[in-house]
Structures are given as C-alpha cells and as structure tokens.
Coordinates of C-alpha atoms in Angstrom, one line a residue:
E1 CA 118.4 82.9 45.9
P2 CA 117.1 82.3 49.5
L3 CA 115.0 85.5 49.2
L4 CA 113.0 84.2 46.3
P5 CA 109.7 82.5 47.1
Y6 CA 110.3 80.0 44.3
P7 CA 113.2 78.0 42.9
A8 CA 115.6 80.2 40.9
E9 CA 115.4 78.0 37.8
R10 CA 111.6 78.7 37.6
G11 CA 112.2 82.4 37.5
I12 CA 113.9 85.1 35.5
V13 CA 116.4 87.0 37.6
Q14 CA 118.1 90.1 36.4
Y15 CA 119.9 92.9 38.2
L16 CA 121.3 96.4 37.6
T17 CA 124.0 98.4 39.4
A18 CA 122.4 101.1 41.5
E19 CA 125.5 102.6 43.1
T20 CA 129.2 102.0 43.1
H21 CA 131.5 103.1 45.9
S22 CA 134.9 102.2 47.5
L23 CA 133.4 99.4 49.5
G24 CA 131.6 97.7 46.6
S25 CA 128.4 98.1 44.6
R26 CA 124.7 98.2 45.5
L27 CA 122.6 96.1 43.2
T28 CA 118.9 96.1 42.4
V29 CA 117.7 92.6 41.7
I30 CA 114.5 92.1 39.6
A31 CA 112.8 88.7 39.5
A32 CA 109.7 87.2 38.0
R33 CA 108.3 83.6 37.6
K34 CA 108.4 82.4 34.1
D35 CA 105.0 80.7 34.2
H36 CA 103.3 83.8 35.7
L37 CA 104.9 86.0 33.0
Q38 CA 103.9 83.6 30.2
N39 CA 100.4 83.2 31.5
H40 CA 100.0 87.0 31.8
L41 CA 101.1 87.4 28.1
D42 CA 98.8 84.6 26.9
K43 CA 95.9 85.8 28.9
H44 CA 96.0 89.2 27.2
G45 CA 97.2 87.9 23.8
L46 CA 100.3 90.1 23.9
A47 CA 103.6 89.6 22.2
P48 CA 105.6 92.7 23.2
D49 CA 109.3 93.1 22.5
C50 CA 110.0 94.4 26.0
V51 CA 108.7 93.2 29.4
T52 CA 109.8 95.1 32.4
T53 CA 108.6 96.2 35.8
V54 CA 106.7 99.3 37.0
P55 CA 109.7 100.6 38.9
L56 CA 112.0 100.2 35.9
A57 CA 109.5 101.8 33.6
L58 CA 109.3 104.8 36.0
A59 CA 113.1 105.0 36.1
A60 CA 113.3 104.9 32.3
L61 CA 110.7 107.7 32.1
T62 CA 113.1 110.1 33.7
K63 CA 115.0 110.2 30.3
I64 CA 112.5 112.7 29.0
F65 CA 112.6 114.8 32.2
P66 CA 114.9 117.8 32.4
K67 CA 118.4 116.7 33.2
N68 CA 119.1 116.7 37.0
N69 CA 121.8 114.9 38.9
D70 CA 119.9 115.0 42.2
P71 CA 117.8 112.1 43.4
L72 CA 114.2 112.1 42.3
L73 CA 111.2 110.6 44.2
I74 CA 108.5 109.6 41.7
M75 CA 105.1 108.3 42.5
H76 CA 102.6 106.7 40.1
I77 CA 99.0 105.9 41.1
G78 CA 97.3 103.1 39.2
E79 CA 93.8 101.7 39.3
V80 CA 94.5 99.1 42.0
E81 CA 97.9 100.0 43.5
G82 CA 100.6 102.6 43.4
S83 CA 104.3 102.6 43.1
C84 CA 107.0 104.9 44.5
V85 CA 110.6 104.9 43.3
L86 CA 113.8 106.7 44.0
V87 CA 115.8 107.4 40.9
Q88 CA 119.1 109.2 40.3
E89 CA 120.6 109.8 36.9
G90 CA 118.2 107.2 35.4
K91 CA 119.2 104.5 37.9
L92 CA 116.7 102.8 40.1
L93 CA 117.8 103.1 43.7
A94 CA 114.7 101.9 45.6
A95 CA 111.1 101.0 44.9
R96 CA 107.9 100.3 47.0
S97 CA 104.4 99.4 45.9
F98 CA 101.4 100.3 48.1
E99 CA 97.7 100.1 48.3
L100 CA 95.7 103.2 47.7
E101 CA 95.4 104.2 51.3
K102 CA 97.0 107.1 53.2
N103 CA 98.7 104.9 55.7
E104 CA 100.2 102.6 53.0
I105 CA 101.4 105.6 51.0
H106 CA 103.1 107.0 54.0
K107 CA 104.7 103.7 54.8
A108 CA 106.1 103.3 51.3
V109 CA 107.7 106.8 51.3
L110 CA 109.0 106.3 54.8
A111 CA 110.6 102.9 53.8
I112 CA 112.5 104.5 50.9
A113 CA 113.6 107.4 53.0
S114 CA 114.9 105.0 55.7
A115 CA 116.8 102.9 53.2
H116 CA 118.5 105.9 51.7
K117 CA 118.9 108.5 54.4
S118 CA 121.6 110.3 52.5
K119 CA 119.2 110.9 49.6
K120 CA 116.3 112.3 51.5
R121 CA 113.8 114.2 49.4
D122 CA 111.3 116.8 50.6
S123 CA 109.2 116.6 47.4
I124 CA 107.5 114.0 45.3
L125 CA 106.9 114.0 41.6
L126 CA 103.4 112.7 41.1
L127 CA 102.5 111.4 37.7
T128 CA 99.0 112.6 37.5
E129 CA 96.9 115.4 36.2
E130 CA 94.4 115.3 39.0
K131 CA 95.0 118.0 41.6
K132 CA 92.7 116.3 44.1
L133 CA 94.9 113.2 44.0
A134 CA 98.0 115.5 44.5
E135 CA 96.4 116.9 47.6
F136 CA 95.6 113.4 48.8
V137 CA 99.2 112.3 48.5
E138 CA 100.5 115.5 50.0
E139 CA 98.3 115.0 53.0
A140 CA 99.4 111.3 53.3
T141 CA 103.1 111.9 53.1
G142 CA 103.6 115.4 54.4
K143 CA 105.8 116.2 51.5
T144 CA 105.4 118.8 48.7
V145 CA 103.8 117.2 45.6
L146 CA 105.0 118.4 42.2
L147 CA 103.3 117.7 38.9
P148 CA 105.2 117.2 35.7
E149 CA 105.4 120.3 33.5
N150 CA 106.6 120.8 29.9
T151 CA 107.7 117.1 29.7
I152 CA 104.8 115.2 28.4
S153 CA 101.2 116.2 28.1
Q154 CA 99.6 116.2 31.5
A155 CA 96.4 114.9 30.0
N156 CA 96.2 111.1 30.8
I157 CA 99.7 111.1 32.1
S158 CA 98.9 108.5 34.7
K159 CA 97.5 106.3 31.9
F160 CA 100.5 106.5 29.6
A161 CA 103.4 107.0 31.9
L162 CA 104.1 103.2 32.3
A163 CA 103.8 102.7 28.5
L164 CA 106.2 105.5 27.8
G165 CA 108.6 104.2 30.4
T166 CA 108.5 100.7 29.0
A167 CA 109.2 101.9 25.5
L168 CA 112.1 103.9 26.8
A169 CA 113.4 100.9 28.8
S170 CA 113.4 98.8 25.6
T171 CA 115.9 101.2 24.1
S172 CA 118.3 101.0 27.0
D173 CA 121.0 98.4 27.4
D174 CA 121.3 99.1 31.1
L175 CA 117.8 98.2 32.1
P176 CA 116.6 94.6 32.4
N177 CA 114.2 93.2 29.9
F178 CA 112.6 89.8 30.7
R179 CA 112.2 89.2 27.0
L180 CA 115.9 88.7 26.4
Q181 CA 116.3 85.4 28.2
D182 CA 114.0 82.4 28.3
L183 CA 111.0 84.2 26.8
P184 CA 112.3 85.9 23.7
S185 CA 109.9 87.9 21.6
P186 CA 108.5 86.1 18.6
R187 CA 108.7 89.4 16.6
L188 CA 112.4 89.8 16.9
W189 CA 112.9 88.5 13.4
K190 CA 110.4 91.1 12.1
R191 CA 112.4 93.8 13.8
V192 CA 115.7 92.9 12.2
R193 CA 114.2 91.8 8.8
K194 CA 114.2 95.3 7.3
P195 CA 117.7 96.2 8.6
L196 CA 119.0 92.9 7.3
F197 CA 117.4 93.4 4.0
T198 CA 118.9 96.9 3.7
Y199 CA 122.3 95.6 4.7
F200 CA 122.3 92.8 2.1
V201 CA 121.0 95.3 -0.6
C202 CA 123.9 97.6 0.3
I203 CA 126.4 94.8 0.2
A204 CA 125.0 93.7 -3.2
A205 CA 125.2 97.2 -4.5
L206 CA 128.7 97.5 -3.3
F207 CA 129.8 94.3 -4.9
G208 CA 128.0 95.3 -8.1
S209 CA 129.8 98.6 -8.1
L210 CA 133.2 97.0 -7.5
F211 CA 132.5 94.4 -10.3
G212 CA 131.5 97.2 -12.7
L213 CA 134.7 99.2 -11.8
E214 CA 136.8 96.1 -12.3
Q215 CA 135.3 95.5 -15.7
I216 CA 136.0 99.2 -16.7
L217 CA 139.6 98.9 -15.5
L218 CA 140.1 95.6 -17.4
R219 CA 138.7 97.1 -20.6
N220 CA 140.9 100.2 -20.3
H221 CA 143.9 97.9 -19.7
E222 CA 143.0 95.8 -22.6
R223 CA 142.6 98.9 -24.8
T224 CA 146.1 100.1 -23.7
L225 CA 147.6 96.7 -24.6
Y226 CA 146.0 96.7 -28.1
H227 CA 147.3 100.3 -28.7
R228 CA 150.8 99.1 -27.8
Y229 CA 150.5 96.0 -29.9
H230 CA 149.5 98.1 -33.0
A231 CA 152.4 100.6 -32.3
L232 CA 154.9 97.8 -32.1
A233 CA 153.5 96.0 -35.1
K234 CA 153.7 99.2 -37.1
L235 CA 157.3 99.7 -35.9
V236 CA 158.5 96.3 -37.0
G237 CA 156.5 96.4 -40.2
E238 CA 154.0 93.6 -39.4
D239 CA 150.5 93.7 -40.9
G240 CA 147.8 91.3 -39.9
P241 CA 144.7 90.8 -37.7
P242 CA 145.3 91.5 -34.0
P243 CA 145.1 88.7 -31.5
K244 CA 141.6 87.7 -30.3
T245 CA 142.3 86.3 -26.8
H246 CA 144.2 87.8 -23.9
E247 CA 146.7 84.9 -24.0
Q248 CA 147.4 85.5 -27.7
L249 CA 147.8 89.2 -27.0
Y250 CA 150.3 88.8 -24.3
L251 CA 152.3 86.3 -26.4
A252 CA 152.3 88.7 -29.4
L253 CA 153.4 91.6 -27.2
K254 CA 156.2 89.6 -25.8
R255 CA 157.3 88.6 -29.3
L256 CA 157.2 92.1 -30.7
E257 CA 159.0 93.6 -27.7
E258 CA 161.8 91.1 -28.1
K259 CA 162.0 91.8 -31.8
V260 CA 162.1 95.6 -31.1
G261 CA 164.7 95.0 -28.4
S262 CA 167.0 93.1 -30.7
R263 CA 167.1 96.0 -33.2
P264 CA 170.2 98.3 -33.1
D265 CA 169.8 101.2 -30.7
T266 CA 170.2 104.0 -33.2
F267 CA 168.8 107.5 -33.8
P268 CA 168.1 109.4 -37.1
L269 CA 171.1 111.3 -38.3
L270 CA 169.3 113.1 -41.1
P271 CA 166.7 115.6 -39.8
G272 CA 163.4 115.8 -41.6
V273 CA 163.0 119.5 -41.1
P274 CA 162.8 122.1 -43.9
K275 CA 166.2 123.5 -44.9
V276 CA 167.0 127.2 -45.3
N277 CA 166.6 127.1 -49.1
D278 CA 163.2 125.3 -48.7
L279 CA 162.1 128.0 -46.3
L280 CA 163.2 130.9 -48.6
A281 CA 161.5 129.2 -51.6
W282 CA 158.3 129.0 -49.6
F283 CA 158.7 132.7 -48.6
S284 CA 159.1 133.7 -52.3
A285 CA 155.9 132.0 -53.2
L286 CA 153.8 133.9 -50.7
P287 CA 151.8 136.7 -52.3
Q288 CA 152.5 139.0 -49.3
I289 CA 156.2 139.0 -50.1
V290 CA 156.1 139.0 -54.0
D291 CA 152.9 140.2 -55.7
E292 CA 151.6 139.1 -59.1
N293 CA 153.6 141.8 -60.8
G294 CA 156.9 140.4 -59.4
E295 CA 157.4 143.4 -57.1
T296 CA 158.8 142.7 -53.6
N297 CA 156.6 144.0 -50.9
I298 CA 158.5 142.5 -47.9
I299 CA 162.2 142.6 -47.6
I300 CA 163.9 140.1 -45.2
E301 CA 166.5 142.0 -43.3
K302 CA 167.7 139.2 -41.1
L303 CA 167.1 135.4 -40.8
N304 CA 168.5 133.2 -38.0
Y305 CA 168.1 129.4 -38.5
T306 CA 168.9 127.6 -35.2
M307 CA 168.6 123.9 -34.3
V308 CA 167.5 124.1 -30.7
K309 CA 167.3 120.3 -30.1
K310 CA 168.6 117.2 -31.7
P311 CA 169.2 113.5 -30.8
D312 CA 172.7 112.3 -30.0
L313 CA 174.3 109.4 -28.1
S314 CA 173.3 110.8 -24.7
Q315 CA 169.8 111.7 -25.8
K316 CA 168.7 109.2 -28.4
K317 CA 165.0 109.8 -27.9
E318 CA 165.3 113.5 -28.5
H319 CA 163.6 115.0 -31.6
Y320 CA 164.9 117.6 -33.9
L321 CA 163.6 121.1 -33.2
V322 CA 164.5 124.2 -35.4
R323 CA 163.6 127.8 -34.6
V324 CA 163.6 130.6 -37.1
D325 CA 164.1 134.2 -36.0
L326 CA 163.1 136.6 -38.7
E327 CA 163.4 140.4 -39.1
F328 CA 161.8 142.1 -42.1
S329 CA 160.4 145.4 -43.4
A330 CA 157.1 145.8 -45.3
N331 CA 155.7 148.5 -47.5
N332 CA 152.7 148.8 -45.2
P333 CA 151.4 147.3 -42.0
S334 CA 148.6 145.3 -43.8
L335 CA 151.2 143.4 -45.7
A336 CA 153.1 142.6 -42.5
R337 CA 149.8 141.4 -40.9
G338 CA 149.1 139.2 -43.9
F339 CA 152.5 137.6 -43.6
H340 CA 151.8 136.9 -39.9
D341 CA 148.5 135.3 -40.8
A342 CA 150.3 133.2 -43.4
L343 CA 152.6 131.9 -40.7
L344 CA 149.6 131.0 -38.5
A345 CA 147.6 129.3 -41.2
P346 CA 148.2 125.6 -42.0
N347 CA 151.3 125.3 -44.1
P348 CA 154.1 122.9 -44.8
M349 CA 156.7 124.8 -42.9
V350 CA 155.6 126.2 -39.6
S351 CA 154.8 123.8 -36.7
P352 CA 151.3 124.5 -35.3
K353 CA 152.3 122.9 -32.0
K354 CA 154.7 125.7 -31.1
E355 CA 154.0 129.4 -30.5
V356 CA 154.6 132.0 -33.1
T357 CA 155.9 135.3 -31.6
W358 CA 155.4 138.7 -33.2
G359 CA 156.7 142.2 -32.6
S360 CA 157.5 145.5 -34.3
S361 CA 159.9 148.4 -33.7
N362 CA 160.8 151.4 -36.0
Q363 CA 159.2 150.0 -39.1
L364 CA 160.9 146.7 -38.5
Y365 CA 158.9 143.6 -37.8
K366 CA 160.2 140.6 -35.8
T367 CA 158.8 137.1 -35.6
S368 CA 159.9 133.8 -34.3
F369 CA 158.5 130.3 -35.1
F370 CA 159.5 126.6 -35.2
L371 CA 159.6 124.4 -38.3
K372 CA 157.8 121.2 -38.7
D373 CA 159.7 118.0 -38.0
K374 CA 159.0 115.1 -40.4
T375 CA 161.8 112.9 -39.3
Q376 CA 161.1 109.2 -39.1
Y377 CA 162.0 108.0 -35.6
T378 CA 162.5 104.3 -34.7
G379 CA 161.5 104.7 -31.0
I380 CA 158.0 104.3 -29.6

C-alpha cells in the first residue's frame, strides 16, 4: 500500500503468483485507479468484458506460442511507448515500459535482466513485422531479435497482439481482470443469458421426459391391476362393471383376493385330457388310417399313453400333461406323411404348444406328441 501513489480504496489492486520456492512466493501486483479506468472507458465508449494491462496481455499471448518451459523475453512497440516483459510458462515475472528511444529500450531490458539474473536471455521476441524496427531494437539492446513465425500472421502483428492477448487473458482464471471487482461489465448478463436459457430448457425437457415416463409407468401399472381384477372376478364368478377410480379398484382387488384366499386350497382330481379310447376313436375317423372303402391303410403297432405331469399335494399348481408315443406301419410313405400332417393340423387331440416328433426305421414310423389339456383349474 505505501508504494501506491493514491489511497488503496481508490484503486483496484490485484496480484498473481510469479514464482514459488522454499522461502516463499514472488508476487506480481497490478493496480489501477478506479476513476482513471472508468474515465478511459467512458471516453472511448467501451464496455469490454475484460480490462487488463499490456504486460498481462503479452503474457497471455504466449498461450498460442509453441510450448516452451524456458523464460521468454517479449517486446512490443506501440505508437507512443513500448513494453518489455519476461514470461515463463505463461506467468508474468517482470515488466518494463519505455519510450521509443534506444537508451530507454536498453534501460528497460537491463532492468529486467538485473531483477532476474538467473533467467538471463540472449534474445528478444519482438512482436512486429518490420525488419527495420527489429534492427533498431537489436542495435539498442545488443541482443538477438527474433520475429514470431507460424504463430499468428506477421501482418499487423504489432497492431493486434494486445487485442489477442487481452482476449486470451479473459479466458484465464489466473490472470487479473479489472472488470471482476468494482467495475463489472454491464454485458455479463448477456454472456450468461444463452447458457442459462439452454440450461433451463434442458431442465424443462428432463422434467417433461420424467413426467411422461411416470405417466407411462402408471398406465402400465393400472392396466396390470385391471387385468388382475378381471381374472379374480372371473375366478369367483362375479360379473359387473369394473371400478372407475383407483381407490375403488384397490378396494375391489383387496375384496376379491380375500375371497379367493378363503376358498379351499384344492386341485382338480379329474384330468381334462383325452382318454385312450377318445384318441383311438379320433384315429379311426382319419381318412389316412381308414379310407372310404373301410380298408385300413395304417396299422398301429404300438401305443404308449404316459401322464408326464399332474398336480398333487406337493405341487397343486401343476397342470396335467400326457404324452403319446406311437409306432405304426403304412401301405406307402405318402399315407404316413398325411398322418403326420393331420397331427400338425389344428385338431381336438394334439396340443399345438408342444413339439411333435417324427422318425422312421425299417418301414416302421414313430411319432410322439402331447394331448390337449382342457382341465378347469382354480388357481390364477
């Protein structure tokens, strides 16, 4: 504070860490008077988002230079004065401004070299496209002058270097910006308006999607409940209009479930599958076995009628399942194929839900199929 030529409360003071070592840190302090800064902006009718200094802009400009960990001595020549900065890894270590005279240029370079003897540089990167100016600086400093190559266009580089550096500084959180304290940019709201709008649109879309998904799940759940209601109503023999409201539906389901639960826990003892005589009677009616003249074209050599599954006390929900294994002979293969097609075609005996197997050996045909189950079960 004693180094400032004006009270601290009348200025904007910011700093950045230039170096850190075991004994502490070296800071670079940047200060500007608030009224001078505001008058400068008002005079030119400007409302920028970022206000920085020439040295900081030159330091930020190194972001577009080829990556280099060594210190870099950069010089910029303006219309009235010039600036010389020492930058390392994008951090401003030292800065000097000078008038456009050889002696002043030499003093600025010498002052930076004296303050940072361990970072002495034998060359200067001059931001210009004029070779005569490069020769002038080289003569004034006694150092090799380098011109930027393959970084930004050399044309008008001295004119746009500070603008580019300021733009790059505005994107960095490490470099001071005088607009972030007592003189905020009036356009900050415009900068965040579009991201905020996008954010709220995304939030609205997300909530809309979640609401739509919730409605779909609720409708599916409601449909499942109505299916269960109709199944229970059919089981207990109730016939009437379904409940209209959710509350009525839940009450009706509770009543029906209690009614079903109070019924005896039994299982059907009489299977509703075709018997052997029913199966043989159906065979005799097939034209492939007995033709119109009463002649037998297919002779059943062997018939095995097996009840594979049935309900009992340990498995009350099991259903009856009967498999028929049949061996027969036929007068010709076409009759055997016709009999096989009759088993596959819709009929009152063979279950279409199970597989019909088929085979032949030594003029003997074998087939296996399951019978339809028409048993009335009390379970759901």
